[in-house]
Tab-separated table of C-alpha atoms in Angstrom:
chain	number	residue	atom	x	y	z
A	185	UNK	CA	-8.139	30.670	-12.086
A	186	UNK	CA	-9.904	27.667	-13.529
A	187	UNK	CA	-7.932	24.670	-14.313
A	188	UNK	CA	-7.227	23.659	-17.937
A	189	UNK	CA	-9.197	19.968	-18.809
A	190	UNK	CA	-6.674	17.000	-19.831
A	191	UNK	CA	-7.680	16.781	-23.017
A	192	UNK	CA	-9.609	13.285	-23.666
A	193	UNK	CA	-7.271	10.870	-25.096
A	194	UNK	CA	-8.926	9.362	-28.718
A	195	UNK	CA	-8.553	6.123	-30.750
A	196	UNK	CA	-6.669	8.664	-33.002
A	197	UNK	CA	-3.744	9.012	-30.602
A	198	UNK	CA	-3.200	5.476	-29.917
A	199	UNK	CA	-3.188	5.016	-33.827
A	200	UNK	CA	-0.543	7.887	-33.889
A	201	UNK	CA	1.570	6.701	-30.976
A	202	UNK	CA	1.677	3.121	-32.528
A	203	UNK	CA	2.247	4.016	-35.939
A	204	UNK	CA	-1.200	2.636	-37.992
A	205	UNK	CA	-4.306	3.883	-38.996
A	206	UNK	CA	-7.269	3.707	-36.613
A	207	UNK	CA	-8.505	1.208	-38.043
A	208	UNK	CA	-5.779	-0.878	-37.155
A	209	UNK	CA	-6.485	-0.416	-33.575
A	210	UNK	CA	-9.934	-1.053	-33.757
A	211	UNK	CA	-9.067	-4.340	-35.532
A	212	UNK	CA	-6.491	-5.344	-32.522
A	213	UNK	CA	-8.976	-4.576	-29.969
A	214	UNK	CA	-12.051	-6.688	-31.800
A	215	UNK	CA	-9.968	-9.443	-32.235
A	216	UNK	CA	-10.013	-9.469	-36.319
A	217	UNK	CA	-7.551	-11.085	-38.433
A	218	UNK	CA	-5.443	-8.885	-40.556
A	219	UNK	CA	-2.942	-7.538	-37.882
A	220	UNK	CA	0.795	-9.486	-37.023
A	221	UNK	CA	1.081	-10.490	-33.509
A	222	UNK	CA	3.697	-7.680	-33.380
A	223	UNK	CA	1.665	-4.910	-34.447
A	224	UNK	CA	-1.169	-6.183	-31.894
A	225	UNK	CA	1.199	-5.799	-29.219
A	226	UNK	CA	2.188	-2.434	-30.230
A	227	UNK	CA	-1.316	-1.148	-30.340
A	228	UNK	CA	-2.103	-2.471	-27.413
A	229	UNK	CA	1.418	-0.949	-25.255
A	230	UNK	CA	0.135	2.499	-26.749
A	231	UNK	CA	-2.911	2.164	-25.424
A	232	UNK	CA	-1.821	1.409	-21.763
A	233	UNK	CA	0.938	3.915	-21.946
A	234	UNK	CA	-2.199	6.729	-23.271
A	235	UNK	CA	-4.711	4.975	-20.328
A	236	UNK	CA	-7.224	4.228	-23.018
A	237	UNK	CA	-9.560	1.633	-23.096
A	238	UNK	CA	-12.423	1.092	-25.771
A	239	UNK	CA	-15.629	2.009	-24.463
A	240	UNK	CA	-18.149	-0.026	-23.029
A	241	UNK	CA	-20.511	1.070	-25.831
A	242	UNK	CA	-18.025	1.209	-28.951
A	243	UNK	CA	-16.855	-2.181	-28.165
A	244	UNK	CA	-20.844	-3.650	-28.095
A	245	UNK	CA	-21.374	-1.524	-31.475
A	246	UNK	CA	-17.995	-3.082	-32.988
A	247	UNK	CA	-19.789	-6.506	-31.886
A	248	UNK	CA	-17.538	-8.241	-28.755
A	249	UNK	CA	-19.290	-9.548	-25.692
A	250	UNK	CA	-19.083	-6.425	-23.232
A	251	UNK	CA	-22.237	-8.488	-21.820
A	252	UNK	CA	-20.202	-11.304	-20.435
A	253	UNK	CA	-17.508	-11.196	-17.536
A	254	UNK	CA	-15.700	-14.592	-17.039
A	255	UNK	CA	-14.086	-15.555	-13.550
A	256	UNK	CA	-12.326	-18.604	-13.596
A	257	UNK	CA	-11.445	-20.501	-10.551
A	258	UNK	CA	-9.465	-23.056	-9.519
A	259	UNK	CA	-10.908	-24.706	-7.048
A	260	UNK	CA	-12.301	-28.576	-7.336
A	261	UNK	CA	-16.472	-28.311	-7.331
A	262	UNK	CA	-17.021	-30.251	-4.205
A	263	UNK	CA	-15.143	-27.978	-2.426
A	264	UNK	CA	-16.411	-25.351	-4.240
A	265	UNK	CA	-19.920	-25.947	-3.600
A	266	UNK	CA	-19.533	-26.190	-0.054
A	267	UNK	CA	-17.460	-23.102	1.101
A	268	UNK	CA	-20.024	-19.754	1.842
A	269	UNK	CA	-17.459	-17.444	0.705
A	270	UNK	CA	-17.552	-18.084	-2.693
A	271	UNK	CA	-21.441	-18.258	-2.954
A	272	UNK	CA	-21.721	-14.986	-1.254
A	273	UNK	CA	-18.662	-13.737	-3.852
A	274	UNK	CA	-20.621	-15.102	-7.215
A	275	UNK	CA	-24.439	-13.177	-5.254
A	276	UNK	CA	-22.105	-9.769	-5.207
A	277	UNK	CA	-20.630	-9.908	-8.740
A	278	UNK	CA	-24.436	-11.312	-10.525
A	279	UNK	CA	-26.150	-8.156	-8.393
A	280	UNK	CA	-24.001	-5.680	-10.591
A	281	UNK	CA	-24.214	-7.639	-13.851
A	282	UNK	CA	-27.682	-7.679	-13.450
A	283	UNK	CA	-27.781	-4.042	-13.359
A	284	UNK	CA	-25.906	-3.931	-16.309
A	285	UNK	CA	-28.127	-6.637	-18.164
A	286	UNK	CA	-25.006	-9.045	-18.259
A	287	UNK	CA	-24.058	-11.940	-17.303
A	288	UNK	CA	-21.324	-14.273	-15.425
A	289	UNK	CA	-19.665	-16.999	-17.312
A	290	UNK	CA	-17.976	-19.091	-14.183
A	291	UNK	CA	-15.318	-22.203	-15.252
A	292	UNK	CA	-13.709	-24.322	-12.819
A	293	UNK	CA	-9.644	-24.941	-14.043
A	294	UNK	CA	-6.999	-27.611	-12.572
A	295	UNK	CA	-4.528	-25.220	-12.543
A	296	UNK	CA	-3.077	-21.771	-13.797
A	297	UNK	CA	-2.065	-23.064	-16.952
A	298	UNK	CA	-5.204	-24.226	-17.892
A	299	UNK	CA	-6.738	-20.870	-16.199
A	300	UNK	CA	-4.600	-19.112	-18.643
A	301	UNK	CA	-5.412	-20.981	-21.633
A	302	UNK	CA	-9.193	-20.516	-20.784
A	303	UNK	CA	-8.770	-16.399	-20.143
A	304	UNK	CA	-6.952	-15.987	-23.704
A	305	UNK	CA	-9.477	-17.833	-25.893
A	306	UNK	CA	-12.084	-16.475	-23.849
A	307	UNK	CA	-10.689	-13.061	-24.910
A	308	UNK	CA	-9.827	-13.945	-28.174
A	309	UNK	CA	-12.685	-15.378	-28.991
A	310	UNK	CA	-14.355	-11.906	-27.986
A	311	UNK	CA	-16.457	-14.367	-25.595
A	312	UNK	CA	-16.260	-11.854	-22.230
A	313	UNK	CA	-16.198	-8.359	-22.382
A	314	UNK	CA	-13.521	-8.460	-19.271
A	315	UNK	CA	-12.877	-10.663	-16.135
A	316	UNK	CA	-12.138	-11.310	-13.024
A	317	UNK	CA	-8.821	-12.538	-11.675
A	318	UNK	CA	-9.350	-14.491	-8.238
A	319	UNK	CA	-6.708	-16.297	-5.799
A	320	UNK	CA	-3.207	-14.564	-6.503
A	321	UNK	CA	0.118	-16.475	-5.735
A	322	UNK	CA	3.668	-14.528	-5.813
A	323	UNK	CA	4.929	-13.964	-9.439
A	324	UNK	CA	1.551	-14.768	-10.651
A	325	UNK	CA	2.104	-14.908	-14.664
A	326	UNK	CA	-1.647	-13.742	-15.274
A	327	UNK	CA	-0.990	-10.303	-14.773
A	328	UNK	CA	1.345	-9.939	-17.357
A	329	UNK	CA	-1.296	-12.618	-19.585
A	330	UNK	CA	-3.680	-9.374	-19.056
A	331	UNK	CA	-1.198	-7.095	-20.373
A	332	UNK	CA	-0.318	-8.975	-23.221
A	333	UNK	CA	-3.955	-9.349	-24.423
A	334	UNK	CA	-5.295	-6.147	-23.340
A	335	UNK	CA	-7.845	-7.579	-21.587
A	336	UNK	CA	-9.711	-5.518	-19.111
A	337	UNK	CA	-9.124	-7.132	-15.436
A	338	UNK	CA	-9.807	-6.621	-11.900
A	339	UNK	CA	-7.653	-8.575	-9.598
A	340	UNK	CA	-9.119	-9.890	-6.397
A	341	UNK	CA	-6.198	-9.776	-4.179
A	342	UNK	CA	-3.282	-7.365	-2.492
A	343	UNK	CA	-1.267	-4.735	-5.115
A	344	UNK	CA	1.831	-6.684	-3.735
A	345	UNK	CA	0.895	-9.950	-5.542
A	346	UNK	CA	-1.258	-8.509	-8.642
A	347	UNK	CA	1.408	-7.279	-10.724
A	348	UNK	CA	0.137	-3.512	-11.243
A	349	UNK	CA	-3.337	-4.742	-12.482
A	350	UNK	CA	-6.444	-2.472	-11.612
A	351	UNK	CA	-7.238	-4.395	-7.476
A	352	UNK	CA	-9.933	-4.652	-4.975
A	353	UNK	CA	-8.555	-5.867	-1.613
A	354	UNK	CA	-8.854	-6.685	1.977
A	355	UNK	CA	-6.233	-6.196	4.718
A	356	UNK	CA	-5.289	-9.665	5.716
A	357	UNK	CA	-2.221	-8.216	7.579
A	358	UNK	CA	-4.300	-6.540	10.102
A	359	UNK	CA	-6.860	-8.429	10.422
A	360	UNK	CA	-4.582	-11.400	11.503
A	361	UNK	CA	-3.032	-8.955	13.781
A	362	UNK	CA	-6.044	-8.420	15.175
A	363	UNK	CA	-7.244	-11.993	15.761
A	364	UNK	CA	-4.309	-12.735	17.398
A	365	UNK	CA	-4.448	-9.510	19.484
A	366	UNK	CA	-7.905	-10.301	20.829
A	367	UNK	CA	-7.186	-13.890	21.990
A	368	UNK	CA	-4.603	-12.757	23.646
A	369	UNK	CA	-5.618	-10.284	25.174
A	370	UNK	CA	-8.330	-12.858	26.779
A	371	UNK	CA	-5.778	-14.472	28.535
A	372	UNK	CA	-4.319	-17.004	25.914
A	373	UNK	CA	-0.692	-18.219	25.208
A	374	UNK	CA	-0.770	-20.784	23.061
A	375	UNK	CA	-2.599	-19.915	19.719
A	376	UNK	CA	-2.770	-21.879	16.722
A	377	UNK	CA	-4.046	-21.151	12.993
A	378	UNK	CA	-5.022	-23.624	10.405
A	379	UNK	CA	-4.601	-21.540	7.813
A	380	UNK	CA	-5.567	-22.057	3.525
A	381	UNK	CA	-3.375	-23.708	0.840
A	382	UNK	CA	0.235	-22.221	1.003
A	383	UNK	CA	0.774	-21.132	-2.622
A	384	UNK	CA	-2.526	-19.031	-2.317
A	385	UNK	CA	-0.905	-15.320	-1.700
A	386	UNK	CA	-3.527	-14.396	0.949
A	387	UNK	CA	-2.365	-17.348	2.823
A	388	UNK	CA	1.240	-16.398	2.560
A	389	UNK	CA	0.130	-12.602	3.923
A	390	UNK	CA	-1.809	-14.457	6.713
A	391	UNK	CA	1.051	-16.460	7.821
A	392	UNK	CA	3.326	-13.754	7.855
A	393	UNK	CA	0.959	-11.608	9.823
A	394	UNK	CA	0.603	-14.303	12.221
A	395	UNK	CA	4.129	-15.055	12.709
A	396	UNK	CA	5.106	-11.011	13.654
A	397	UNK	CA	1.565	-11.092	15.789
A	398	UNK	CA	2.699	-13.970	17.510
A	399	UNK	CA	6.040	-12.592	18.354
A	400	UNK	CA	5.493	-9.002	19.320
A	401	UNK	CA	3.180	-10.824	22.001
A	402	UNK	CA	5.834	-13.058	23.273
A	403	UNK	CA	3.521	-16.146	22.947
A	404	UNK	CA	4.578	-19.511	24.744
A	405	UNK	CA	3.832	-21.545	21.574
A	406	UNK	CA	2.336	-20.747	18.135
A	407	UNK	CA	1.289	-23.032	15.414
A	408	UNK	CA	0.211	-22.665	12.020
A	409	UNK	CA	-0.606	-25.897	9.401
A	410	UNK	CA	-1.649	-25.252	5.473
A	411	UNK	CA	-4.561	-27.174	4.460
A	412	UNK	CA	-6.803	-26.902	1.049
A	413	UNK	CA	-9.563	-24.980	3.139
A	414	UNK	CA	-12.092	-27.883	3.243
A	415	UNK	CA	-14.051	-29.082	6.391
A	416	UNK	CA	-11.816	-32.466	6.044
A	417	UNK	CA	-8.744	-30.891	6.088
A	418	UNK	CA	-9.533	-28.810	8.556
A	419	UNK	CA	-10.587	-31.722	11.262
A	420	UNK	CA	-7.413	-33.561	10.583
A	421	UNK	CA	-5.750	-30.103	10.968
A	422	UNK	CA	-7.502	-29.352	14.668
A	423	UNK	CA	-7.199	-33.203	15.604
A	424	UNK	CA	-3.332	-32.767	15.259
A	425	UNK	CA	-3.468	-29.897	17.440
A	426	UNK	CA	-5.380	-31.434	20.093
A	427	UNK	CA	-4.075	-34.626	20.534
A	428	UNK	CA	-1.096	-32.779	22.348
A	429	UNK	CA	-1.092	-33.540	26.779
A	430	UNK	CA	-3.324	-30.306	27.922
A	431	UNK	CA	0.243	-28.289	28.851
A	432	UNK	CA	1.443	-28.458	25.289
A	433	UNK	CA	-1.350	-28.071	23.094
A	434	UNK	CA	-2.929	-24.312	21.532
A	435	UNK	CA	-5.855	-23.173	24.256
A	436	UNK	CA	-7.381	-21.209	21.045
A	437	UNK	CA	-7.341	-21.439	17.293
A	438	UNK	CA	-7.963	-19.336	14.379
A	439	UNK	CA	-9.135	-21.059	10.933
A	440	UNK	CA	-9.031	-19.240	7.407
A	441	UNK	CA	-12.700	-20.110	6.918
A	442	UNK	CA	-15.677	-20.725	8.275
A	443	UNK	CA	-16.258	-24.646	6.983
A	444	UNK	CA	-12.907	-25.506	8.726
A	445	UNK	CA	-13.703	-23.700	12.154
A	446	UNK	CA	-17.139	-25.757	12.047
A	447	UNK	CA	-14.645	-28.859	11.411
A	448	UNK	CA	-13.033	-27.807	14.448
A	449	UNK	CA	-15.752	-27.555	16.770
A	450	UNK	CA	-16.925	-31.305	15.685
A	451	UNK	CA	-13.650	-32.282	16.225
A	452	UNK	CA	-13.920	-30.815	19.656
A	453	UNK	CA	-16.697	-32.630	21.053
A	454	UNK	CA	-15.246	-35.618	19.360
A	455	UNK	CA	-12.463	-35.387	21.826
A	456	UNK	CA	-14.135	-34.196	24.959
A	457	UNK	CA	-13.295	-30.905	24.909
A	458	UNK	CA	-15.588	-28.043	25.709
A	459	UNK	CA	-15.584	-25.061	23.531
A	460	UNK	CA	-14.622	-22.230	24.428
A	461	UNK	CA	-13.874	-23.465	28.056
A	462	UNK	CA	-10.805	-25.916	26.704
A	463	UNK	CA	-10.253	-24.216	23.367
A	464	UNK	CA	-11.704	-21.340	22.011
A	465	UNK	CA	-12.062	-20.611	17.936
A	466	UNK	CA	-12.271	-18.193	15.742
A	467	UNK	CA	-13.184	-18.296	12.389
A	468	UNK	CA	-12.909	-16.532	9.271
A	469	UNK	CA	-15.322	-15.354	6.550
A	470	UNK	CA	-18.466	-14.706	8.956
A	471	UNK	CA	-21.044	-16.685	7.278
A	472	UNK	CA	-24.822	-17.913	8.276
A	473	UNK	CA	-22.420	-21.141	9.232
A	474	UNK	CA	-21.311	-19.311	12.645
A	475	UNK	CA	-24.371	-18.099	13.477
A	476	UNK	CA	-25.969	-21.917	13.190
A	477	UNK	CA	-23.366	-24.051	15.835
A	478	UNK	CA	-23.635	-24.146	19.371
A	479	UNK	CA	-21.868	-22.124	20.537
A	480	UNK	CA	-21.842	-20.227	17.952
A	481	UNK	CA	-18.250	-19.525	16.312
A	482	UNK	CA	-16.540	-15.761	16.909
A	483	UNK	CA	-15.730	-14.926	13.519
A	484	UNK	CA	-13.891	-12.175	11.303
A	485	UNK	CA	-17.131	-10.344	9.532
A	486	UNK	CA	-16.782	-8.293	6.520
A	487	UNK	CA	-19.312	-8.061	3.278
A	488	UNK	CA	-18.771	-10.146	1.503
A	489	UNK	CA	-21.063	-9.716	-0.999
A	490	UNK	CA	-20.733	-6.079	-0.976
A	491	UNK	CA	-16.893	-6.958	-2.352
A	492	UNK	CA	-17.908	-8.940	-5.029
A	493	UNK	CA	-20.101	-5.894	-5.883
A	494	UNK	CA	-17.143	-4.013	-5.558
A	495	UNK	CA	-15.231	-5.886	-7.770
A	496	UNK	CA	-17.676	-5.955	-10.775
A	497	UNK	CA	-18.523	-2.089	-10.071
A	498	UNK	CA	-14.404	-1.893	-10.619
A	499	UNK	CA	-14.206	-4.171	-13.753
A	500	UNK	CA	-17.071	-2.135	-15.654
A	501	UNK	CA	-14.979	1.075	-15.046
A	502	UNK	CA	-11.879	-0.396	-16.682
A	503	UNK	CA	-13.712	-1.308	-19.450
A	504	UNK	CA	-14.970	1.939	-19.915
A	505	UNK	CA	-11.675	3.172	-19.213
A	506	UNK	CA	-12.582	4.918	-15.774
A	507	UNK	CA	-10.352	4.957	-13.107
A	508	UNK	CA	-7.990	2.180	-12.368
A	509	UNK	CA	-5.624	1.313	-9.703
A	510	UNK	CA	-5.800	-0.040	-5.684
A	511	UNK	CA	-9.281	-0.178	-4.265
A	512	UNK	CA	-8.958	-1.795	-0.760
A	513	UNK	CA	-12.517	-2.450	0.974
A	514	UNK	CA	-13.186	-2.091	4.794
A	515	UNK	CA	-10.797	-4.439	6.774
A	516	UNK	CA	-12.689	-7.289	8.316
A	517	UNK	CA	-13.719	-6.794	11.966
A	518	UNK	CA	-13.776	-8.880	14.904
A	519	UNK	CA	-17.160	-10.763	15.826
A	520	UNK	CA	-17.145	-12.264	19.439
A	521	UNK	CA	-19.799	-15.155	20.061
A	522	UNK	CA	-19.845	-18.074	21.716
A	523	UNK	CA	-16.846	-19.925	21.127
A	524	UNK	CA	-14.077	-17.623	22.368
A	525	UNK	CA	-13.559	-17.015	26.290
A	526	UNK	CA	-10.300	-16.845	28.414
A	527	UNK	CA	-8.570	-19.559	29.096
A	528	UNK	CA	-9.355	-21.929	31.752
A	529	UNK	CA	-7.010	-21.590	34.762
């Protein structure tokens, strides 16, 4: 027996479940005066109780920017510029938006309240057709910004953290696990991670990972410090662990990116010790980076910018009003290279 089709829902039923004309709705969701705030919000809680979205096309024939997708990030430039991740990120996303014939409109914020003041007169100002939502922290007050607005969103982080937003994610849990796993299973007690800035919710996922890891192995000693994820931070981060007598200090280290775990190595030589014969490390975020130091640095590899692709590929479907919901990609995997080795006896 063939299945009866859901019947498509229509600007005409989120008119009817708010209460106004269609043309109401259309005016909410272009951003036109001639609507109370109150009657916006109703339109707009119809249509995410009815799963309707404008579509891509009727929103570039009513005249707002479908062509533009904003990310804002708050992260200072220097550091910015410097870190792999990112660059590889911003390639992924602009491959897909090129595709599309759009384009990326990328601010650097202070903080999340001037990230939030930037997304809503973005929005309202019909400057970005969606955008994407990068570095989560617990209770993050963006998702329910998105909500509010009813602006399409993809979230770049764990369901836990994002709120019930539309979510493209990678398993920090397990890869942790398995970082931690693999060095021990090389012979090593005593692991250490410098890990990313604490109020990031990755980070928090990472630690917690780590700390479980670390304990279902029965290590001898296991340390963890926060840092901001640049290369300076990350030397004064490794010096601290090293400067420990031999007995007491970590015989490997993991790092939460790659520009740190190059840090580390520097700091390394700086202090005499041989890599991976007195410490072995293990970085995050494979990048060209790892594959440049000698030795070159193990490393957690995943696509990077396949995920940004991902993430874009994601967006343009919730703007079209596709399918929404938890997208994780592949889990990162474990890259041995030069700089991890058991433990010297």
């Amino acid at each position: 027996m063939t299945a009866t089709p859901t019947p498509r829902v229509t600007i005409k039923d989120v008119a009817a479940r708010a209460g106004v004309s269609k043309g109401a709705v259309s005016l909410a969701f272009n951003h036109k005066p001639g609507l109370s705030e109150a009657t916006r919000d109703r339109i707009f809680r119809a249509a995410r109780e009815l799963g309707w979205a404008p579509s891509l096309t009727a929103r570039t024939l009513a005249g707002s920017r479908v062509d533009v997708v904003g990310l804002a990030v708050c992260r200072p430039a220097r550091v910015l510029g410097l870190e792999p991740w990112y660059m590889e990120f911003v390639s992924g996303v602009q491959s897909v938006l090129t595709e599309h014939s759009s384009s990326l409109l990328l601010r650097l914020v202070r903080n999340m309240d001037e990230e939030m003041a930037v997304q809503e007169a973005w929005w309202r100002g019909r400057q970005i057709g969606g955008s994407v939502l990068v570095d989560f922290r617990a209770d993050d007050p963006r998702s329910a910004l998105a909500e509010r607005l009813g602006m399409p969103v993809v979230a770049v982080g764990h369901p836990a953290l994002t709120g019930g937003l539309t979510s493209v994610w990678t398993d920090d849990a397990t890869a942790v696990t398995e970082a931690v796993r693999y060095l021990a299973a090389l012979g090593h007690r005593r692991i250490a991670r410098v890990g990313g800035a604490a109020e990031l919710g990755h980070t928090a996922i990472r630690t917690a990972a780590f700390d479980e890891a670390a304990g279902a192995l029965a290590l001898a000693g296991a340390w963890q410090v926060a840092t901001d994820f640049s290369g300076d931070a990350g030397a004064r981060a490794t010096r601290s662990l090293l400067t420990a007598s031999p007995a007491d200090r970590p015989t490997a280290i993991v790092y939460d990116n790659d520009i740190m775990a190059v840090a580390g190595l520097s700091v390394a030589a700086e202090m005499g010790l041989r890599v991976p014969q007195d410490v072995s490390l293990l970085a995050w975020d494979d990048s060209q980076l790892c594959r440049l130091t000698h030795p070159t640095l193990s490393a957690m590899s995943h696509d990077v910018h396949g995920f940004g692709a991902e993430v874009v590929r994601t967006l343009f479907s919730v703007i079209t009003g596709g399918e929404a919901g938890s997208h994780p990609v592949p889990t990162p995997v474990l890259t041995p290279r030069g700089s991890t080795a058991p433990p010297k006896v």
